[in-house]
Tab-separated table of C-alpha atoms in Angstrom:
chain	number	residue	atom	x	y	z
Q	414	MET	CA	-0.187	0.001	0.150
Q	415	PRO	CA	1.644	3.255	-0.762
Q	416	HIS	CA	1.960	6.153	1.563
Q	417	THR	CA	1.162	9.611	0.985
Q	418	ILE	CA	3.970	12.069	0.993
Q	419	ALA	CA	2.758	13.425	4.065
Q	420	GLU	CA	2.866	9.958	5.819
Q	421	ARG	CA	6.472	8.947	4.419
Q	422	ARG	CA	7.073	12.743	5.846
Q	423	ARG	CA	6.065	11.755	9.269
Q	424	GLN	CA	7.624	8.708	9.531
Q	425	LEU	CA	11.195	10.142	8.296
Q	426	GLU	CA	10.718	12.952	10.944
Q	427	ALA	CA	10.157	10.522	13.568
Q	428	ARG	CA	13.081	8.202	12.665
Q	429	LEU	CA	15.283	11.202	12.123
Q	430	GLU	CA	14.414	12.257	15.993
Q	431	GLU	CA	14.902	8.769	17.237
Q	432	TYR	CA	18.828	8.685	15.225
Q	433	GLU	CA	19.446	11.945	16.835
Q	434	GLN	CA	18.329	11.179	20.232
Q	435	ALA	CA	20.402	7.917	20.156
Q	436	GLN	CA	23.410	9.944	19.031
Q	437	ALA	CA	23.079	12.453	21.576
Q	438	GLU	CA	22.897	9.713	24.215
Q	439	ILE	CA	25.827	7.785	23.098
Q	440	ARG	CA	27.959	10.957	23.139
Q	441	SER	CA	26.797	11.940	26.231
Q	442	SER	CA	27.113	8.725	28.180
Q	443	ALA	CA	30.059	6.779	25.985
Q	444	GLY	CA	33.737	7.171	26.370
Q	445	LEU	CA	36.065	7.791	23.663
Q	446	GLY	CA	36.497	4.225	22.697
Q	447	ALA	CA	36.531	2.759	19.332
Q	448	ASN	CA	33.028	1.518	19.671
Q	449	SER	CA	31.574	4.728	20.615
Q	450	ARG	CA	33.330	6.553	17.686
Q	451	ALA	CA	31.666	3.707	15.454
Q	452	LEU	CA	28.276	3.998	16.879
Q	453	GLN	CA	28.275	8.049	16.332
Q	454	LEU	CA	29.691	7.491	12.764
Q	455	GLN	CA	26.636	5.124	12.377
Q	456	HIS	CA	24.062	7.347	13.553
Q	457	ALA	CA	25.438	10.433	11.706
Q	458	ARG	CA	25.123	8.356	8.554
Q	459	LEU	CA	21.655	7.516	9.256
Q	460	ILE	CA	20.713	10.924	10.266
Q	461	ALA	CA	22.344	12.286	6.653
Q	462	GLN	CA	20.435	9.354	5.054
Q	463	ALA	CA	17.271	10.476	6.807
Q	464	ARG	CA	17.653	14.374	5.924
Q	465	SER	CA	18.534	13.231	2.274
Q	466	GLU	CA	14.998	11.119	2.230
Q	467	LEU	CA	13.318	14.082	3.728
Q	468	ALA	CA	14.958	16.537	0.917
Q	469	SER	CA	13.663	14.333	-1.833
Q	470	LEU	CA	10.260	14.521	-0.466
Q	471	ASP	CA	10.436	17.852	-0.675
Q	472	ASP	CA	11.030	17.775	-4.203
Q	473	GLU	CA	8.712	15.465	-4.896
Q	474	GLN	CA	5.996	17.515	-3.457
Q	475	ALA	CA	7.420	20.427	-5.423
Q	476	GLU	CA	6.808	18.663	-8.656
Q	477	ALA	CA	3.444	17.358	-7.715
């Protein structure tokens, strides 16, 4: 079942917020070990991907 742009936007925004919260928690509670840096990098990539998807939705909506 296809989602409307608004539904997809809500899902992406919720996912982005979760990623940003997780990254903040990792930064505040973890040390400077390699595992912490790897988790931060992973979440940074997820955040960038979600933001890119939101930008694509904006483009889709502008074309509609």
